[in-house]
Amino acid sequence: MADHTDTKASDLRWRVLQYGAREHYAIPRALQAAGRLERMYTEAWLGGGPGFRSLVKKLGPLGRAYGGRTHPDVPSGLVTTRPAWHGLADAWLSRNRGKESVSERYARYLELGRRFGGWAAGELAKDPGFGRGSAVFSFNTTALESAELARERGAISVVDQIAPARTEDRWVREETELWPGWQMGIEPVPEEGFARFDQEWAACDAVLVNSPWSAEALVEQGVPRRKLMVVPLAFEPGPRPEPPSRPRKPGELHVLWVGQVGLRKGIQYLIEAARLLEGKPITFTVVGPVLIAPDKVEAAPKNVRFIGRVSREQAEAWYDQADVYLLPTVSDGFALTQLEAMSRGVPVVATPHCGRVVTEGVDGRIVPARDPGAIARVLEEALGDPDMLARWSVAARATSRNYGVDAYARTLVSELGRVMSGSGDAGVARE
């Protein structure tokens, strides 16, 4: 990193490059709330009032997608959008995405990232205020061009690496070898799919990840630990009020899964844990789109039921019926479903291969990845100790309140300040 010792992280003026509505615009919102957002560059933004946006959302799938491309916490006067013809070009590039191979899909992602990143850097170059005392925040695949410009101007660049890259790919490929025939269509990501990540990590002053697991994965891939910032995702509960004290049937335990049902998320380990617990009053409800082979679903033990894809509102209803949320993931950048569950008073049993949300023995438990026996033992313990579950439930709700947009902004500034000062490695980046 260039010498920025005369600049405080808390004084930086931020430009945010954001393709899509990731995290409901949490990053620009957090910076705006802190009074530090200078401008956001994005590919689509819907102005107008709530009535107009509501009308747009009624115009089919495209209307629903673009009706959400706005947020009242980000003033439209601070937003620069690409010309509409760029969107048409992106749509043409993505026209066959349902039939793509993994190589083709990553080639498309990278091309979209280059197009958007190049346009945004061009817009930044026109800004005479972008220089020393400024910072630019981008997501991976869109960050390289703006990082190179920031270096020329004496500004600071931060890239948000949203997944553990090669490490995650390796773990998932290992799962396909350990569990042959479970999930079709998993192919190794071509090395060129990761090459732009390498360039961005090298060009940026800081690399933001959302979990200690991702931090360790990037260290394994050559990113200096001193560059890494561990900033958990922001979480905002839905509009529904918190449920009352959780009613439980004594002597029963209801375990919930929410999310894509595939090898990366660890469905194989849930099924094996359920098999170990057959005959006990413990049931498993699996909610989400099923990616594993139909014969594996049919062969699951009788204490497991698959619900399939549901709406957000329906998912909340399933949370309210659960006693424990299980996330046996093999690799996740964060897994926001943990906080969704906690906000409904559901304690979490998770592996360390995701965002570190659970406090061991306080609002849930941490179990090793790839260990169905450990999962079964924790669930048996929970079945036999309803008082412990009740304490975990109360603590889980409290935990979920610690991840708001304001907390994100504070952690972002604190972590960047540490990186800028060279005062040490990310202390939370170690398991």
XYZ file of C-alpha atoms in Angstrom:
431
model
C 0.000 0.000 0.000
C 1.165 3.524 -0.739
C 1.884 5.786 2.192
C -1.443 6.999 3.576
C -0.275 7.616 7.130
C -1.445 11.231 6.952
C -5.009 10.103 6.111
C -7.546 8.777 8.591
C -9.873 6.024 7.439
C -12.748 7.824 9.133
C -12.121 10.932 6.972
C -12.149 9.197 3.574
C -14.702 10.144 0.951
C -16.028 6.975 -0.705
C -17.024 6.066 -4.238
C -18.852 2.720 -4.545
C -18.985 0.612 -7.712
C -21.965 -1.719 -7.522
C -23.293 -3.918 -10.308
C -26.734 -5.122 -9.195
C -28.497 -4.695 -5.869
C -26.252 -6.948 -3.773
C -27.061 -6.847 -0.037
C -29.832 -4.318 -0.731
C -27.175 -1.633 -1.288
C -25.857 -2.082 2.262
C -22.411 -0.668 1.471
C -23.457 2.692 -0.043
C -26.208 2.967 2.567
C -23.758 2.411 5.399
C -21.362 5.001 4.006
C -24.170 7.483 3.383
C -25.417 7.050 6.958
C -21.890 7.808 8.148
C -21.792 10.914 5.946
C -18.920 9.550 3.837
C -20.543 8.546 0.511
C -19.424 10.742 -2.378
C -20.975 8.793 -5.273
C -22.246 5.378 -6.343
C -21.769 3.992 -9.851
C -24.191 1.284 -10.904
C -25.695 -0.208 -14.040
C -29.352 0.549 -13.228
C -31.176 2.789 -10.778
C -34.885 3.505 -10.610
C -35.791 7.020 -9.566
C -39.288 8.241 -8.828
C -41.478 7.688 -5.802
C -42.804 4.474 -4.229
C -45.909 4.557 -6.434
C -43.864 4.588 -9.610
C -41.607 1.765 -8.380
C -44.645 -0.277 -7.406
C -46.034 0.162 -10.911
C -42.747 -0.950 -12.490
C -42.703 -4.112 -10.367
C -46.014 -5.132 -11.921
C -44.478 -5.256 -15.395
C -43.420 -8.902 -15.315
C -40.058 -10.438 -14.274
C -37.979 -7.606 -15.742
C -40.099 -5.032 -13.947
C -39.760 -6.895 -10.652
C -35.986 -7.029 -11.095
C -35.564 -3.347 -11.899
C -38.239 -2.210 -9.461
C -35.824 -3.147 -6.686
C -32.885 -1.238 -8.160
C -33.152 1.647 -5.742
C -33.155 2.415 -2.038
C -34.464 5.455 -0.172
C -31.296 5.616 1.963
C -29.160 6.405 -1.097
C -30.022 9.802 -2.629
C -30.527 9.524 -6.373
C -28.432 12.671 -6.793
C -25.387 10.661 -5.698
C -25.961 7.881 -8.252
C -24.394 7.639 -11.705
C -25.793 4.962 -14.027
C -24.537 3.556 -17.293
C -26.299 4.438 -20.537
C -29.171 2.082 -21.317
C -27.428 0.535 -24.322
C -24.875 -1.023 -21.949
C -27.714 -2.981 -20.352
C -28.834 -4.218 -23.752
C -25.285 -5.375 -24.474
C -25.179 -7.218 -21.135
C -28.501 -8.879 -21.897
C -27.184 -10.047 -25.269
C -24.059 -11.463 -23.632
C -26.264 -13.356 -21.144
C -28.813 -14.595 -23.675
C -27.774 -18.281 -23.472
C -26.866 -18.490 -19.795
C -29.202 -21.407 -19.104
C -27.173 -23.587 -21.490
C -23.676 -22.506 -20.467
C -20.804 -24.696 -19.359
C -18.887 -23.606 -16.255
C -16.114 -22.189 -18.473
C -18.636 -20.199 -20.496
C -20.378 -18.920 -17.384
C -17.140 -17.658 -15.847
C -16.099 -16.105 -19.141
C -19.401 -14.209 -19.134
C -18.987 -13.105 -15.503
C -15.516 -11.802 -16.248
C -16.615 -9.989 -19.396
C -19.493 -8.334 -17.535
C -17.059 -7.336 -14.774
C -14.570 -5.884 -17.256
C -17.271 -3.931 -19.079
C -18.733 -2.439 -15.927
C -15.359 -1.868 -14.270
C -13.999 -0.128 -17.349
C -17.029 2.141 -17.633
C -16.943 3.038 -13.923
C -13.214 3.788 -14.030
C -13.849 6.074 -16.983
C -16.457 7.959 -14.980
C -14.152 8.144 -11.960
C -11.394 9.576 -14.147
C -13.659 12.556 -14.908
C -14.014 13.339 -11.185
C -11.405 15.943 -10.182
C -12.112 15.207 -6.515
C -11.096 11.566 -6.790
C -7.585 11.416 -5.399
C -5.796 11.538 -2.099
C -8.326 11.381 0.735
C -10.682 9.281 -1.406
C -11.471 5.574 -1.411
C -13.189 3.374 -3.978
C -15.091 0.211 -3.043
C -15.824 -2.474 -5.651
C -16.943 -6.089 -5.738
C -14.734 -8.756 -7.274
C -14.605 -8.921 -11.095
C -15.421 -5.163 -11.310
C -12.524 -3.716 -9.278
C -9.357 -3.860 -11.386
C -9.679 -0.751 -13.548
C -10.747 1.524 -10.693
C -7.937 0.163 -8.473
C -5.358 1.009 -11.119
C -6.811 4.526 -11.425
C -6.830 4.910 -7.626
C -3.143 4.051 -7.509
C -2.402 6.760 -10.106
C -4.455 9.345 -8.206
C -3.175 8.468 -4.712
C -6.584 7.180 -3.610
C -7.305 3.957 -1.708
C -9.007 0.961 -3.309
C -10.923 -1.847 -1.592
C -12.246 -4.983 -3.310
C -14.946 -7.123 -1.717
C -14.114 -10.766 -2.484
C -17.497 -12.410 -2.038
C -16.409 -16.076 -2.182
C -13.284 -18.063 -1.211
C -12.321 -18.606 -4.888
C -9.953 -21.529 -5.555
C -10.251 -22.930 -2.034
C -14.010 -23.241 -2.312
C -13.732 -24.752 -5.770
C -11.284 -27.365 -4.464
C -13.502 -28.308 -1.515
C -16.559 -28.665 -3.727
C -14.700 -30.814 -6.252
C -13.554 -33.030 -3.397
C -17.196 -33.446 -2.377
C -18.115 -34.667 -5.861
C -15.425 -37.336 -5.506
C -16.531 -38.300 -1.987
C -20.220 -38.407 -2.996
C -20.325 -39.594 -6.631
C -23.651 -39.335 -8.404
C -25.146 -36.930 -5.865
C -25.074 -33.726 -7.904
C -24.656 -33.447 -11.626
C -23.215 -30.472 -13.482
C -20.434 -29.575 -11.028
C -17.342 -28.796 -13.084
C -14.017 -27.334 -11.954
C -13.739 -23.601 -12.448
C -11.130 -22.890 -15.160
C -7.990 -21.208 -13.851
C -8.598 -18.213 -16.101
C -11.799 -17.727 -14.112
C -9.649 -16.818 -11.125
C -6.966 -14.821 -12.954
C -8.829 -11.508 -12.690
C -9.258 -12.075 -8.945
C -5.463 -12.375 -8.633
C -5.028 -9.092 -10.498
C -7.582 -7.318 -8.316
C -6.067 -8.614 -5.079
C -2.657 -7.356 -6.190
C -3.893 -3.965 -7.426
C -6.116 -3.081 -4.465
C -4.856 -1.679 -1.189
C -7.228 -3.840 0.841
C -9.238 -7.008 0.249
C -12.484 -7.275 2.169
C -13.925 -10.687 3.039
C -16.955 -11.518 5.141
C -15.601 -14.383 7.229
C -12.451 -15.817 8.826
C -12.919 -18.856 6.548
C -12.658 -16.662 3.446
C -9.678 -14.820 4.920
C -7.772 -18.054 5.452
C -8.727 -19.191 1.952
C -7.240 -16.043 0.415
C -4.065 -16.308 2.495
C -3.743 -19.831 1.091
C -3.950 -18.271 -2.383
C -1.190 -15.756 -1.736
C -3.005 -12.645 -0.480
C -0.913 -10.989 2.261
C -2.742 -11.220 5.555
C -1.961 -7.565 6.253
C -4.211 -6.618 3.279
C -7.243 -8.511 4.535
C -10.255 -6.947 6.215
C -12.850 -9.233 7.815
C -16.199 -7.409 7.761
C -19.355 -9.509 8.322
C -22.345 -8.812 6.107
C -24.981 -6.356 7.236
C -28.291 -7.905 8.211
C -31.713 -6.345 8.431
C -34.670 -8.393 9.618
C -37.835 -8.293 7.555
C -40.866 -6.195 8.462
C -42.514 -9.001 10.442
C -42.364 -8.504 14.227
C -40.344 -10.878 16.329
C -42.286 -14.005 17.238
C -43.353 -14.445 20.856
C -41.563 -16.888 23.134
C -41.046 -20.046 21.129
C -43.552 -22.812 21.939
C -41.932 -26.247 21.994
C -43.286 -29.732 22.259
C -41.377 -31.448 25.055
C -39.382 -34.401 23.843
C -39.264 -33.322 20.179
C -36.692 -31.433 18.132
C -37.400 -29.797 14.782
C -34.279 -29.065 12.701
C -34.421 -26.695 9.723
C -32.320 -26.185 6.601
C -32.927 -23.158 4.315
C -31.030 -22.587 1.073
C -29.841 -24.382 -2.024
C -29.873 -28.126 -1.424
C -26.501 -29.223 -2.769
C -23.096 -30.618 -1.936
C -21.454 -27.231 -1.277
C -23.992 -26.459 1.447
C -23.467 -29.913 2.981
C -26.831 -31.609 2.447
C -25.028 -34.963 2.376
C -23.938 -34.453 5.975
C -27.424 -33.493 7.127
C -28.774 -36.698 5.571
C -26.088 -38.822 7.212
C -26.681 -37.178 10.596
C -30.412 -37.826 10.190
C -29.646 -41.448 9.444
C -27.687 -41.698 12.697
C -30.687 -40.259 14.567
C -33.406 -42.464 13.079
C -35.798 -43.646 15.734
C -35.334 -40.518 17.868
C -37.939 -37.724 17.983
C -35.831 -35.440 15.783
C -37.136 -34.324 12.386
C -35.359 -32.466 9.584
C -37.116 -30.050 7.215
C -35.126 -29.076 4.111
C -36.365 -25.877 2.449
C -34.893 -24.652 -0.823
C -34.293 -25.595 -4.461
C -33.065 -29.190 -4.679
C -29.874 -29.681 -6.710
C -29.065 -33.271 -5.755
C -30.166 -36.314 -7.735
C -33.776 -37.499 -7.231
C -32.660 -40.969 -6.150
C -30.647 -39.435 -3.282
C -33.729 -37.547 -2.130
C -35.807 -40.731 -2.269
C -33.139 -42.654 -0.341
C -33.020 -40.123 2.509
C -34.228 -41.454 5.878
C -37.867 -40.964 6.804
C -37.059 -38.277 9.371
C -36.063 -35.910 6.515
C -38.629 -34.106 4.352
C -37.850 -31.901 1.342
C -40.099 -28.867 0.798
C -38.466 -27.324 -2.272
C -38.263 -23.663 -3.241
C -40.398 -21.235 -1.196
C -40.953 -17.477 -0.993
C -39.243 -15.318 1.624
C -42.484 -15.082 3.595
C -42.906 -18.851 3.560
C -39.306 -19.291 4.714
C -40.008 -17.085 7.728
C -42.937 -19.337 8.638
C -40.604 -22.357 8.557
C -38.143 -20.561 10.835
C -40.947 -19.995 13.328
C -41.631 -23.740 13.483
C -37.987 -24.748 13.997
C -36.015 -25.423 17.161
C -32.560 -25.477 15.541
C -31.175 -24.177 12.262
C -28.545 -26.469 10.741
C -25.862 -25.189 8.345
C -23.378 -28.027 7.667
C -21.764 -26.049 4.850
C -18.573 -27.133 3.125
C -17.804 -23.556 2.035
C -19.661 -20.245 2.238
C -18.471 -16.681 2.073
C -20.896 -15.822 4.874
C -24.372 -17.513 4.763
C -26.815 -14.795 5.798
C -29.428 -17.463 6.610
C -27.721 -17.878 9.976
C -28.804 -14.386 10.984
C -32.244 -14.842 9.436
C -32.729 -17.846 11.717
C -31.356 -16.071 14.771
C -33.625 -13.079 14.220
C -36.571 -15.489 14.581
C -35.116 -16.890 17.806
C -33.711 -20.069 16.238
C -30.255 -21.089 17.490
C -27.743 -22.201 14.862
C -25.519 -25.250 14.465
C -22.918 -24.452 11.800
C -19.451 -25.359 10.582
C -16.544 -22.878 10.725
C -16.529 -22.706 6.904
C -18.776 -19.633 6.724
C -19.346 -16.338 8.492
C -18.461 -16.603 12.171
C -21.815 -15.705 13.692
C -22.353 -18.372 16.344
C -20.808 -17.959 19.775
C -20.063 -21.510 20.875
C -22.470 -22.668 23.550
C -24.219 -19.282 23.793
C -26.526 -19.047 20.747
C -25.695 -22.372 19.096
C -22.783 -24.664 18.375
C -19.889 -24.939 15.910
C -19.276 -28.433 14.488
C -16.435 -29.564 12.208
C -17.110 -29.629 8.471
C -17.775 -33.094 7.019
C -18.668 -34.608 10.393
C -22.236 -35.997 10.583
C -21.423 -37.691 13.880
C -20.678 -34.329 15.499
C -23.955 -32.947 14.148
C -25.893 -35.888 15.565
C -24.286 -35.523 19.000
C -25.115 -31.802 19.219
C -28.731 -32.393 18.189
C -29.128 -35.183 20.740
C -27.804 -32.827 23.390
C -30.287 -30.152 22.302
C -33.144 -32.675 22.392
C -32.316 -33.583 25.978
C -31.852 -30.039 27.292
C -34.825 -27.778 26.477
C -33.663 -25.173 29.011
C -30.396 -24.807 27.122
C -32.315 -24.379 23.862
C -34.465 -21.675 25.451
C -31.341 -19.771 26.538
C -29.828 -20.145 23.094
C -33.016 -18.809 21.521
C -32.930 -15.611 23.580
C -29.240 -15.128 22.868
C -29.744 -15.781 19.156
C -32.189 -12.882 18.844
C -29.710 -10.608 20.602
C -26.884 -11.739 18.298
C -28.874 -10.934 15.156
C -29.196 -7.300 16.280
C -25.417 -6.814 16.188
C -25.131 -6.906 12.386
C -26.952 -3.814 11.182
C -25.834 -1.365 8.509
C -24.341 0.971 11.126
C -22.240 -1.873 12.541
C -21.034 -2.662 9.014
C -19.862 0.928 8.517
C -18.012 0.993 11.856
C -16.243 -2.295 11.153
C -15.349 -1.255 7.602
C -13.694 1.968 8.786
C -11.969 0.249 11.720
C -10.562 -2.576 9.595
C -9.408 -0.230 6.833
C -7.736 1.969 9.427
C -5.812 -1.052 10.672
C -4.720 -1.952 7.130
C -3.705 1.645 6.326
C -1.641 1.982 9.473
C 0.062 -1.379 8.993
C -0.640 -2.043 12.662
C -1.011 -5.783 12.319
C -2.828 -8.681 10.714
C -6.584 -9.149 10.866
C -6.862 -10.625 14.331
C -10.204 -12.303 13.626
C -8.905 -13.940 10.476
C -7.651 -16.974 12.353
C -9.840 -19.875 13.399
